CSV table of C-alpha atoms in Angstrom, one decimal:
chain,number,residue,atom,x,y,z
M,35,GLN,CA,0.0,0.0,0.0
M,36,VAL,CA,1.0,3.6,-0.5
M,37,GLN,CA,2.1,5.6,2.5
M,38,LEU,CA,3.0,9.3,2.7
M,39,VAL,CA,5.1,10.1,5.7
M,40,GLU,CA,5.4,13.7,6.8
M,41,SER,CA,7.9,15.4,9.0
M,42,GLY,CA,9.2,18.8,9.9
M,43,GLY,CA,6.3,20.3,11.8
M,44,GLY,CA,6.7,22.0,15.1
M,45,LEU,CA,6.3,25.1,17.2
M,46,VAL,CA,7.9,28.4,16.0
M,47,GLN,CA,7.7,32.0,16.8
M,48,ALA,CA,6.1,34.5,14.4
M,49,GLY,CA,8.5,35.4,11.7
M,50,GLY,CA,10.3,32.1,11.9
M,51,SER,CA,10.7,29.3,9.4
M,52,LEU,CA,10.0,25.6,9.0
M,53,ARG,CA,10.6,23.1,6.3
M,54,LEU,CA,8.1,20.3,5.8
M,55,SER,CA,8.9,17.1,4.0
M,56,CYS,CA,6.7,14.3,2.7
M,57,ALA,CA,8.0,11.1,1.2
M,58,ALA,CA,5.9,8.4,-0.4
M,59,SER,CA,6.5,4.7,-0.3
M,60,GLY,CA,4.9,1.7,-1.7
M,61,ASN,CA,3.6,0.9,-5.2
M,62,ILE,CA,3.1,4.4,-6.3
M,63,PHE,CA,2.6,5.2,-10.0
M,64,SER,CA,3.8,8.2,-12.0
M,65,ILE,CA,2.9,11.4,-10.2
M,66,ASN,CA,0.8,14.1,-11.8
M,67,SER,CA,1.2,16.6,-9.0
M,68,MET,CA,2.1,17.1,-5.4
M,69,ALA,CA,0.6,19.5,-3.0
M,70,TRP,CA,0.3,20.7,0.5
M,71,TYR,CA,-3.0,21.4,2.2
M,72,ARG,CA,-3.7,22.7,5.7
M,73,GLN,CA,-6.6,22.6,8.1
M,74,ALA,CA,-7.0,25.0,11.0
M,75,PRO,CA,-9.5,24.4,13.9
M,76,GLY,CA,-13.0,25.2,12.7
M,77,LYS,CA,-11.9,25.7,9.1
M,78,GLN,CA,-12.1,23.7,5.9
M,79,ARG,CA,-9.0,22.1,4.6
M,80,GLU,CA,-7.5,24.4,2.0
M,81,LEU,CA,-4.9,24.1,-0.7
M,82,VAL,CA,-1.7,25.9,0.3
M,83,ALA,CA,0.6,25.1,-2.6
M,84,GLY,CA,0.9,22.7,-5.5
M,85,ILE,CA,3.6,21.6,-8.0
M,86,THR,CA,3.1,19.7,-11.2
M,87,ARG,CA,5.2,17.1,-12.8
M,88,GLY,CA,6.6,19.7,-15.1
M,89,GLY,CA,7.6,22.0,-12.3
M,90,GLY,CA,4.8,24.5,-12.4
M,91,THR,CA,3.7,25.8,-9.1
M,92,ASN,CA,0.7,27.6,-7.6
M,93,TYR,CA,0.1,29.1,-4.2
M,94,ALA,CA,-2.8,30.3,-2.1
M,95,ASP,CA,-2.8,34.1,-2.0
M,96,SER,CA,-2.3,34.0,1.7
M,97,VAL,CA,1.1,32.4,1.4
M,98,LYS,CA,2.5,33.8,-1.8
M,99,GLY,CA,6.0,35.3,-1.2
M,100,ARG,CA,6.4,33.4,2.0
M,101,PHE,CA,6.1,29.7,1.1
M,102,THR,CA,8.0,27.7,-1.5
M,103,ILE,CA,7.0,24.2,-2.7
M,104,SER,CA,9.5,21.9,-4.3
M,105,GLY,CA,9.6,18.3,-5.2
M,106,ASP,CA,11.6,15.4,-6.6
M,107,ASN,CA,9.4,13.1,-8.6
M,108,ALA,CA,12.2,10.5,-8.8
M,109,LYS,CA,12.3,10.4,-5.0
M,110,ASN,CA,8.6,10.7,-4.6
M,111,THR,CA,9.2,13.6,-2.2
M,112,VAL,CA,7.7,17.0,-1.8
M,113,TYR,CA,8.8,19.8,0.4
M,114,LEU,CA,7.3,23.0,1.7
M,115,GLN,CA,9.7,25.8,2.8
M,116,MET,CA,7.7,28.2,5.1
M,117,SER,CA,9.2,31.5,6.0
M,118,SER,CA,7.9,34.7,7.7
M,119,LEU,CA,5.4,32.5,9.5
M,120,LYS,CA,2.3,34.1,11.0
M,121,PRO,CA,0.0,32.9,13.8
M,122,GLU,CA,-2.7,32.4,11.1
M,123,ASP,CA,-0.5,29.7,9.5
M,124,THR,CA,-1.2,27.5,12.5
M,125,ALA,CA,-2.8,24.4,11.2
M,126,VAL,CA,-2.3,20.7,10.5
M,127,TYR,CA,-0.5,20.4,7.2
M,128,TYR,CA,-1.2,17.5,4.9
M,129,CYS,CA,0.8,16.4,1.8
M,130,ASN,CA,-1.1,15.2,-1.2
M,131,PHE,CA,0.0,13.1,-4.2
M,132,TRP,CA,-2.1,12.9,-7.4
M,133,VAL,CA,-0.9,10.0,-9.6
M,134,VAL,CA,-1.6,9.2,-13.2
M,135,THR,CA,-4.1,6.4,-12.3
M,136,GLY,CA,-6.3,9.1,-10.8
M,137,ASN,CA,-5.7,8.0,-7.3
M,138,VAL,CA,-5.0,10.6,-4.6
M,139,TYR,CA,-2.9,9.9,-1.5
M,140,TRP,CA,-2.7,11.9,1.7
M,141,GLY,CA,-0.1,12.2,4.4
M,142,GLN,CA,-0.9,11.7,8.1
M,143,GLY,CA,-0.7,15.4,8.8
M,144,THR,CA,1.9,17.3,10.8
M,145,GLN,CA,1.1,20.1,13.2
M,146,VAL,CA,2.5,23.6,12.6
M,147,THR,CA,2.0,26.0,15.4
M,148,VAL,CA,3.1,29.7,15.2
M,149,SER,CA,3.2,31.6,18.4
M,150,SER,CA,2.7,35.3,18.7
């Protein structure tokens, strides 16, 4: 089975940085795109950033200029570099892989807490 394992979450002060990682294992097929979502208490899960197989990226307006998504398809790994963190970035962050079969896989979630 496919598993996505996340790491890198934690507690940081406002203005600080964190780098999240997500590595997939198992019988994964060719990847169409990788992405990061987040869900804060009482809020809907939202797309934070995505990257396509060809390297194109997109970001939520709220994180543009502060977050950078990168990936390595050969290693089935996606990263999220987060800088200038704000308390409003506090959430559980989930990685997401969309593969060519049409299946979508999710990481277990990692908590990011930004203190004021």
